[in-house]
GROMACS .gro file of N, CA and C in nm:
model
  378
    1MET      N    1   1.759   2.836  -0.779
    1MET     CA    2   1.651   2.742  -0.793
    1MET      C    3   1.565   2.738  -0.667
    2ALA      N    4   1.628   2.736  -0.552
    2ALA     CA    5   1.553   2.711  -0.428
    2ALA      C    6   1.455   2.822  -0.395
    3THR      N    7   1.499   2.947  -0.398
    3THR     CA    8   1.412   3.052  -0.347
    3THR      C    9   1.327   3.117  -0.455
    4ASP      N   10   1.388   3.161  -0.562
    4ASP     CA   11   1.313   3.231  -0.666
    4ASP      C   12   1.260   3.138  -0.774
    5GLY      N   13   1.327   3.026  -0.795
    5GLY     CA   14   1.289   2.935  -0.903
    5GLY      C   15   1.176   2.843  -0.863
    6TYR      N   16   1.207   2.719  -0.844
    6TYR     CA   17   1.109   2.613  -0.818
    6TYR      C   18   1.015   2.647  -0.702
    7PHE      N   19   1.071   2.671  -0.584
    7PHE     CA   20   0.987   2.695  -0.466
    7PHE      C   21   0.915   2.829  -0.474
    8GLY      N   22   0.979   2.930  -0.529
    8GLY     CA   23   0.913   3.059  -0.548
    8GLY      C   24   0.796   3.046  -0.643
    9SER      N   25   0.813   2.966  -0.747
    9SER     CA   26   0.706   2.945  -0.845
    9SER      C   27   0.587   2.872  -0.783
   10VAL      N   28   0.614   2.778  -0.693
   10VAL     CA   29   0.505   2.709  -0.622
   10VAL      C   30   0.426   2.812  -0.542
   11GLY      N   31   0.494   2.896  -0.468
   11GLY     CA   32   0.427   2.999  -0.388
   11GLY      C   33   0.347   3.098  -0.471
   12ARG      N   34   0.395   3.126  -0.592
   12ARG     CA   35   0.325   3.218  -0.683
   12ARG      C   36   0.217   3.149  -0.766
   13HIS      N   37   0.204   3.017  -0.752
   13HIS     CA   38   0.107   2.938  -0.830
   13HIS      C   39   0.133   2.951  -0.980
   14ASP      N   40   0.258   2.954  -1.018
   14ASP     CA   41   0.297   2.967  -1.158
   14ASP      C   42   0.333   2.828  -1.212
   15ILE      N   43   0.233   2.754  -1.259
   15ILE     CA   44   0.252   2.615  -1.302
   15ILE      C   45   0.354   2.603  -1.414
   16ALA      N   46   0.356   2.696  -1.507
   16ALA     CA   47   0.452   2.690  -1.618
   16ALA      C   48   0.594   2.699  -1.564
   17ALA      N   49   0.618   2.789  -1.470
   17ALA     CA   50   0.752   2.805  -1.412
   17ALA      C   51   0.789   2.686  -1.323
   18VAL      N   52   0.691   2.630  -1.251
   18VAL     CA   53   0.718   2.511  -1.169
   18VAL      C   54   0.764   2.396  -1.258
   19MET      N   55   0.699   2.379  -1.372
   19MET     CA   56   0.726   2.264  -1.459
   19MET      C   57   0.847   2.283  -1.549
   20ALA      N   58   0.888   2.405  -1.574
   20ALA     CA   59   0.995   2.433  -1.671
   20ALA      C   60   1.124   2.355  -1.646
   21PRO      N   61   1.171   2.338  -1.522
   21PRO     CA   62   1.299   2.270  -1.505
   21PRO      C   63   1.295   2.118  -1.511
   22PHE      N   64   1.177   2.057  -1.520
   22PHE     CA   65   1.167   1.911  -1.519
   22PHE      C   66   1.196   1.851  -1.656
   23SER      N   67   1.268   1.739  -1.658
   23SER     CA   68   1.288   1.664  -1.781
   23SER      C   69   1.159   1.589  -1.813
   24GLU      N   70   1.143   1.548  -1.937
   24GLU     CA   71   1.022   1.475  -1.978
   24GLU      C   72   1.005   1.345  -1.901
   25ASP      N   73   1.115   1.279  -1.864
   25ASP     CA   74   1.107   1.151  -1.794
   25ASP      C   75   1.137   1.163  -1.645
   26ALA      N   76   1.117   1.281  -1.589
   26ALA     CA   77   1.145   1.306  -1.448
   26ALA      C   78   1.060   1.215  -1.359
   27VAL      N   79   1.114   1.188  -1.241
   27VAL     CA   80   1.045   1.107  -1.141
   27VAL      C   81   1.047   1.184  -1.010
   28MET      N   82   0.931   1.188  -0.942
   28MET     CA   83   0.921   1.254  -0.813
   28MET      C   84   0.854   1.158  -0.716
   29THR      N   85   0.921   1.132  -0.602
   29THR     CA   86   0.872   1.034  -0.506
   29THR      C   87   0.874   1.091  -0.366
   30ALA      N   88   0.763   1.077  -0.294
   30ALA     CA   89   0.760   1.106  -0.151
   30ALA      C   90   0.799   0.976  -0.082
   31VAL      N   91   0.917   0.974  -0.026
   31VAL     CA   92   0.982   0.850   0.017
   31VAL      C   93   0.901   0.773   0.121
   32ALA      N   94   0.848   0.839   0.222
   32ALA     CA   95   0.778   0.769   0.330
   32ALA      C   96   0.629   0.747   0.304
   33GLN      N   97   0.577   0.809   0.200
   33GLN     CA   98   0.436   0.795   0.165
   33GLN      C   99   0.425   0.716   0.035
   34ALA      N  100   0.310   0.667   0.005
   34ALA     CA  101   0.286   0.595  -0.121
   34ALA      C  102   0.253   0.696  -0.230
   35ILE      N  103   0.351   0.781  -0.259
   35ILE     CA  104   0.332   0.885  -0.360
   35ILE      C  105   0.447   0.877  -0.458
   36HIS      N  106   0.415   0.861  -0.586
   36HIS     CA  107   0.518   0.846  -0.689
   36HIS      C  108   0.462   0.900  -0.821
   37TYR      N  109   0.531   0.996  -0.876
   37TYR     CA  110   0.491   1.055  -1.004
   37TYR      C  111   0.600   1.023  -1.105
   38GLU      N  112   0.562   0.963  -1.214
   38GLU     CA  113   0.658   0.921  -1.316
   38GLU      C  114   0.628   0.991  -1.447
   39GLY      N  115   0.718   1.077  -1.488
   39GLY     CA  116   0.702   1.153  -1.612
   39GLY      C  117   0.651   1.293  -1.585
   40LYS      N  118   0.687   1.384  -1.674
   40LYS     CA  119   0.653   1.525  -1.659
   40LYS      C  120   0.502   1.548  -1.655
   41GLN      N  121   0.426   1.472  -1.733
   41GLN     CA  122   0.280   1.491  -1.734
   41GLN      C  123   0.217   1.451  -1.601
   42ALA      N  124   0.266   1.344  -1.538
   42ALA     CA  125   0.215   1.303  -1.407
   42ALA      C  126   0.250   1.407  -1.301
   43ILE      N  127   0.372   1.461  -1.308
   43ILE     CA  128   0.413   1.565  -1.213
   43ILE      C  129   0.329   1.690  -1.233
   44LYS      N  130   0.302   1.724  -1.358
   44LYS     CA  131   0.218   1.842  -1.386
   44LYS      C  132   0.076   1.821  -1.333
   45ALA      N  133   0.021   1.700  -1.349
   45ALA     CA  134  -0.113   1.671  -1.295
   45ALA      C  135  -0.114   1.691  -1.144
   46HIS      N  136  -0.009   1.644  -1.077
   46HIS     CA  137   0.001   1.664  -0.932
   46HIS      C  138   0.004   1.812  -0.897
   47PHE      N  139   0.094   1.887  -0.960
   47PHE     CA  140   0.106   2.028  -0.924
   47PHE      C  141  -0.020   2.108  -0.958
   48THR      N  142  -0.087   2.073  -1.065
   48THR     CA  143  -0.213   2.140  -1.098
   48THR      C  144  -0.314   2.119  -0.987
   49GLU      N  145  -0.330   1.994  -0.943
   49GLU     CA  146  -0.422   1.963  -0.833
   49GLU      C  147  -0.376   2.032  -0.704
   50PHE      N  148  -0.248   2.024  -0.673
   50PHE     CA  149  -0.193   2.082  -0.551
   50PHE      C  150  -0.217   2.232  -0.543
   51LEU      N  151  -0.188   2.303  -0.652
   51LEU     CA  152  -0.205   2.448  -0.653
   51LEU      C  153  -0.353   2.488  -0.648
   52GLU      N  154  -0.441   2.406  -0.705
   52GLU     CA  155  -0.585   2.434  -0.695
   52GLU      C  156  -0.637   2.407  -0.554
   53THR      N  157  -0.580   2.310  -0.486
   53THR     CA  158  -0.624   2.271  -0.351
   53THR      C  159  -0.583   2.373  -0.246
   54TYR      N  160  -0.467   2.434  -0.266
   54TYR     CA  161  -0.412   2.527  -0.167
   54TYR      C  162  -0.392   2.665  -0.230
   55PRO      N  163  -0.491   2.753  -0.218
   55PRO     CA  164  -0.477   2.887  -0.276
   55PRO      C  165  -0.367   2.971  -0.209
   56ARG      N  166  -0.330   2.934  -0.086
   56ARG     CA  167  -0.218   3.003  -0.020
   56ARG      C  168  -0.112   2.899   0.015
   57ILE      N  169   0.008   2.921  -0.039
   57ILE     CA  170   0.123   2.835  -0.011
   57ILE      C  171   0.241   2.926   0.019
   58ASP      N  172   0.293   2.914   0.140
   58ASP     CA  173   0.411   2.991   0.180
   58ASP      C  174   0.526   2.894   0.205
   59VAL      N  175   0.636   2.915   0.136
   59VAL     CA  176   0.754   2.831   0.151
   59VAL      C  177   0.866   2.915   0.212
   60ARG      N  178   0.925   2.863   0.317
   60ARG     CA  179   1.040   2.929   0.380
   60ARG      C  180   1.157   2.833   0.375
   61ILE      N  181   1.260   2.871   0.302
   61ILE     CA  182   1.379   2.787   0.289
   61ILE      C  183   1.460   2.794   0.419
   62LEU      N  184   1.488   2.678   0.476
   62LEU     CA  185   1.567   2.671   0.598
   62LEU      C  186   1.714   2.649   0.567
   63HIS      N  187   1.740   2.565   0.467
   63HIS     CA  188   1.878   2.532   0.432
   63HIS      C  189   1.880   2.476   0.291
   64ALA      N  190   1.976   2.519   0.212
   64ALA     CA  191   1.990   2.467   0.076
   64ALA      C  192   2.138   2.445   0.048
   65MET      N  193   2.167   2.336  -0.022
   65MET     CA  194   2.304   2.312  -0.063
   65MET      C  195   2.305   2.242  -0.198
   66ALA      N  196   2.412   2.266  -0.272
   66ALA     CA  197   2.425   2.209  -0.405
   66ALA      C  198   2.556   2.135  -0.417
   67ASP      N  199   2.554   2.028  -0.495
   67ASP     CA  200   2.672   1.950  -0.526
   67ASP      C  201   2.689   1.955  -0.678
   68ASP      N  202   2.768   2.051  -0.724
   68ASP     CA  203   2.786   2.071  -0.868
   68ASP      C  204   2.847   1.949  -0.936
   69VAL      N  205   2.942   1.885  -0.869
   69VAL     CA  206   3.011   1.769  -0.928
   69VAL      C  207   2.912   1.658  -0.960
   70ASN      N  208   2.821   1.630  -0.867
   70ASN     CA  209   2.726   1.521  -0.884
   70ASN      C  210   2.589   1.566  -0.934
   71GLN      N  211   2.578   1.695  -0.969
   71GLN     CA  212   2.452   1.749  -1.021
   71GLN      C  213   2.334   1.717  -0.929
   72ALA      N  214   2.347   1.758  -0.803
   72ALA     CA  215   2.243   1.731  -0.704
   72ALA      C  216   2.228   1.852  -0.614
   73ALA      N  217   2.113   1.861  -0.549
   73ALA     CA  218   2.087   1.969  -0.453
   73ALA      C  219   1.991   1.916  -0.347
   74SER      N  220   1.998   1.975  -0.231
   74SER     CA  221   1.910   1.939  -0.121
   74SER      C  222   1.856   2.068  -0.061
   75VAL      N  223   1.726   2.071  -0.039
   75VAL     CA  224   1.662   2.190   0.017
   75VAL      C  225   1.573   2.147   0.133
   76HIS      N  226   1.598   2.204   0.249
   76HIS     CA  227   1.513   2.180   0.366
   76HIS      C  228   1.428   2.305   0.384
   77PHE      N  229   1.299   2.287   0.407
   77PHE     CA  230   1.209   2.401   0.408
   77PHE      C  231   1.086   2.376   0.493
   78GLU      N  232   1.020   2.483   0.530
   78GLU     CA  233   0.887   2.477   0.590
   78GLU      C  234   0.788   2.520   0.483
   79ILE      N  235   0.676   2.453   0.481
   79ILE     CA  236   0.570   2.491   0.388
   79ILE      C  237   0.440   2.500   0.466
   80GLU      N  238   0.376   2.614   0.453
   80GLU     CA  239   0.245   2.634   0.516
   80GLU      C  240   0.144   2.647   0.404
   81MET      N  241   0.044   2.561   0.410
   81MET     CA  242  -0.057   2.554   0.303
   81MET      C  243  -0.194   2.577   0.364
   82GLU      N  244  -0.272   2.663   0.299
   82GLU     CA  245  -0.410   2.686   0.343
   82GLU      C  246  -0.501   2.641   0.230
   83ASN      N  247  -0.591   2.546   0.262
   83ASN     CA  248  -0.680   2.494   0.159
   83ASN      C  249  -0.800   2.587   0.136
   84THR      N  250  -0.885   2.551   0.042
   84THR     CA  251  -0.998   2.637   0.005
   84THR      C  252  -1.099   2.653   0.118
   85ALA      N  253  -1.099   2.561   0.217
   85ALA     CA  254  -1.189   2.572   0.332
   85ALA      C  255  -1.128   2.654   0.445
   86GLY      N  256  -1.001   2.697   0.429
   86GLY     CA  257  -0.937   2.778   0.530
   86GLY      C  258  -0.852   2.699   0.630
   87ALA      N  259  -0.847   2.568   0.617
   87ALA     CA  260  -0.764   2.486   0.707
   87ALA      C  261  -0.617   2.501   0.668
   88VAL      N  262  -0.533   2.516   0.770
   88VAL     CA  263  -0.390   2.539   0.748
   88VAL      C  264  -0.312   2.415   0.791
   89GLN      N  265  -0.215   2.378   0.710
   89GLN     CA  266  -0.125   2.267   0.741
   89GLN      C  267   0.018   2.316   0.729
   90LEU      N  268   0.100   2.288   0.830
   90LEU     CA  269   0.241   2.325   0.830
   90LEU      C  270   0.325   2.198   0.827
   91MET      N  271   0.421   2.194   0.738
   91MET     CA  272   0.510   2.079   0.728
   91MET      C  273   0.654   2.127   0.718
   92ARG      N  274   0.746   2.047   0.768
   92ARG     CA  275   0.891   2.068   0.749
   92ARG      C  276   0.937   1.955   0.660
   93ASN      N  277   0.986   1.990   0.543
   93ASN     CA  278   1.020   1.890   0.442
   93ASN      C  279   1.163   1.907   0.393
   94ALA      N  280   1.208   1.806   0.323
   94ALA     CA  281   1.337   1.812   0.254
   94ALA      C  282   1.317   1.753   0.115
   95ASN      N  283   1.361   1.825   0.015
   95ASN     CA  284   1.359   1.776  -0.123
   95ASN      C  285   1.503   1.757  -0.168
   96HIS      N  286   1.530   1.640  -0.223
   96HIS     CA  287   1.662   1.610  -0.277
   96HIS      C  288   1.647   1.598  -0.428
   97PHE      N  289   1.718   1.683  -0.501
   97PHE     CA  290   1.708   1.690  -0.646
   97PHE      C  291   1.831   1.629  -0.712
   98HIS      N  292   1.808   1.561  -0.822
   98HIS     CA  293   1.916   1.513  -0.909
   98HIS      C  294   1.887   1.567  -1.048
   99PHE      N  295   1.992   1.617  -1.114
   99PHE     CA  296   1.977   1.681  -1.244
   99PHE      C  297   2.043   1.597  -1.352
  100ASN      N  298   1.990   1.605  -1.474
  100ASN     CA  299   2.050   1.535  -1.586
  100ASN      C  300   2.159   1.622  -1.649
  101ALA      N  301   2.220   1.573  -1.756
  101ALA     CA  302   2.331   1.644  -1.820
  101ALA      C  303   2.289   1.780  -1.877
  102LYS      N  304   2.160   1.798  -1.905
  102LYS     CA  305   2.109   1.925  -1.956
  102LYS      C  306   2.078   2.024  -1.844
  103GLY      N  307   2.092   1.980  -1.719
  103GLY     CA  308   2.060   2.066  -1.606
  103GLY      C  309   1.913   2.063  -1.568
  104GLU      N  310   1.837   1.970  -1.624
  104GLU     CA  311   1.695   1.956  -1.592
  104GLU      C  312   1.678   1.867  -1.469
  105ILE      N  313   1.570   1.888  -1.397
  105ILE     CA  314   1.540   1.802  -1.282
  105ILE      C  315   1.502   1.664  -1.336
  106ALA      N  316   1.579   1.562  -1.296
  106ALA     CA  317   1.552   1.425  -1.338
  106ALA      C  318   1.483   1.345  -1.229
  107GLN      N  319   1.519   1.372  -1.103
  107GLN     CA  320   1.459   1.301  -0.990
  107GLN      C  321   1.443   1.396  -0.872
  108VAL      N  322   1.334   1.377  -0.800
  108VAL     CA  323   1.314   1.448  -0.674
  108VAL      C  324   1.271   1.345  -0.571
  109HIS      N  325   1.344   1.339  -0.461
  109HIS     CA  326   1.305   1.255  -0.348
  109HIS      C  327   1.259   1.351  -0.238
  110ILE      N  328   1.137   1.330  -0.191
  110ILE     CA  329   1.076   1.421  -0.094
  110ILE      C  330   1.061   1.349   0.039
  111PHE      N  331   1.106   1.414   0.145
  111PHE     CA  332   1.085   1.366   0.280
  111PHE      C  333   0.991   1.465   0.347
  112MET      N  334   0.870   1.419   0.383
  112MET     CA  335   0.768   1.506   0.441
  112MET      C  336   0.745   1.470   0.587
  113THR      N  337   0.720   1.572   0.669
  113THR     CA  338   0.676   1.546   0.805
  113THR      C  339   0.525   1.530   0.802
  114GLY      N  340   0.477   1.428   0.863
  114GLY     CA  341   0.334   1.406   0.867
  114GLY      C  342   0.280   1.351   0.736
  115THR      N  343   0.151   1.349   0.729
  115THR     CA  344   0.083   1.299   0.611
  115THR      C  345   0.026   1.417   0.534
  116PRO      N  346   0.057   1.424   0.406
  116PRO     CA  347   0.001   1.536   0.329
  116PRO      C  348  -0.150   1.524   0.319
  117GLY      N  349  -0.215   1.638   0.311
  117GLY     CA  350  -0.359   1.638   0.294
  117GLY      C  351  -0.394   1.617   0.147
  118ALA      N  352  -0.498   1.681   0.105
  118ALA     CA  353  -0.541   1.672  -0.034
  118ALA      C  354  -0.437   1.733  -0.126
  119GLY      N  355  -0.451   1.707  -0.256
  119GLY     CA  356  -0.361   1.768  -0.352
  119GLY      C  357  -0.249   1.677  -0.398
  120PHE      N  358  -0.254   1.550  -0.362
  120PHE     CA  359  -0.147   1.458  -0.397
  120PHE      C  360  -0.197   1.335  -0.473
  121THR      N  361  -0.322   1.335  -0.518
  121THR     CA  362  -0.379   1.219  -0.586
  121THR      C  363  -0.352   1.218  -0.735
  122ALA      N  364  -0.375   1.329  -0.802
  122ALA     CA  365  -0.362   1.335  -0.948
  122ALA      C  366  -0.219   1.301  -0.990
  123GLY      N  367  -0.206   1.212  -1.085
  123GLY     CA  368  -0.076   1.174  -1.139
  123GLY      C  369  -0.001   1.071  -1.058
  124ASN      N  370  -0.052   1.033  -0.939
  124ASN     CA  371   0.018   0.938  -0.852
  124ASN      C  372   0.019   0.799  -0.915
  125ASN      N  373   0.138   0.745  -0.941
  125ASN     CA  374   0.153   0.615  -1.002
  125ASN      C  375   0.180   0.504  -0.902
  126ALA      N  376   0.173   0.534  -0.773
  126ALA     CA  377   0.206   0.434  -0.669
  126ALA      C  378   0.100   0.327  -0.660
   0.00000   0.00000   0.00000
């Protein structure tokens, strides 16, 4: 999931592959920011805007671990994003995933360094 799946799909701008593992009622929250997406459609709106805002997204996985018993995973990573104007933003983030009984992503808690730029408005229910 971490390298070729979810994060790899973000880097490839493959919205269908990014969205495939999410449950219909998934929730994604940036814990320290006022960012909260509730439901697969809100998350898709976010990723559509995000991928359009940043034509270049490079993700480097620093550390990943999974807890099969509790159906959870944690991924620490660097993400370098270049927007359409050529401005580059580098962040070190951690995403904590919780999966439902079907193995779909049910919750994502995101810890971001700094304040995200554009690409986080669409679908935000906060």
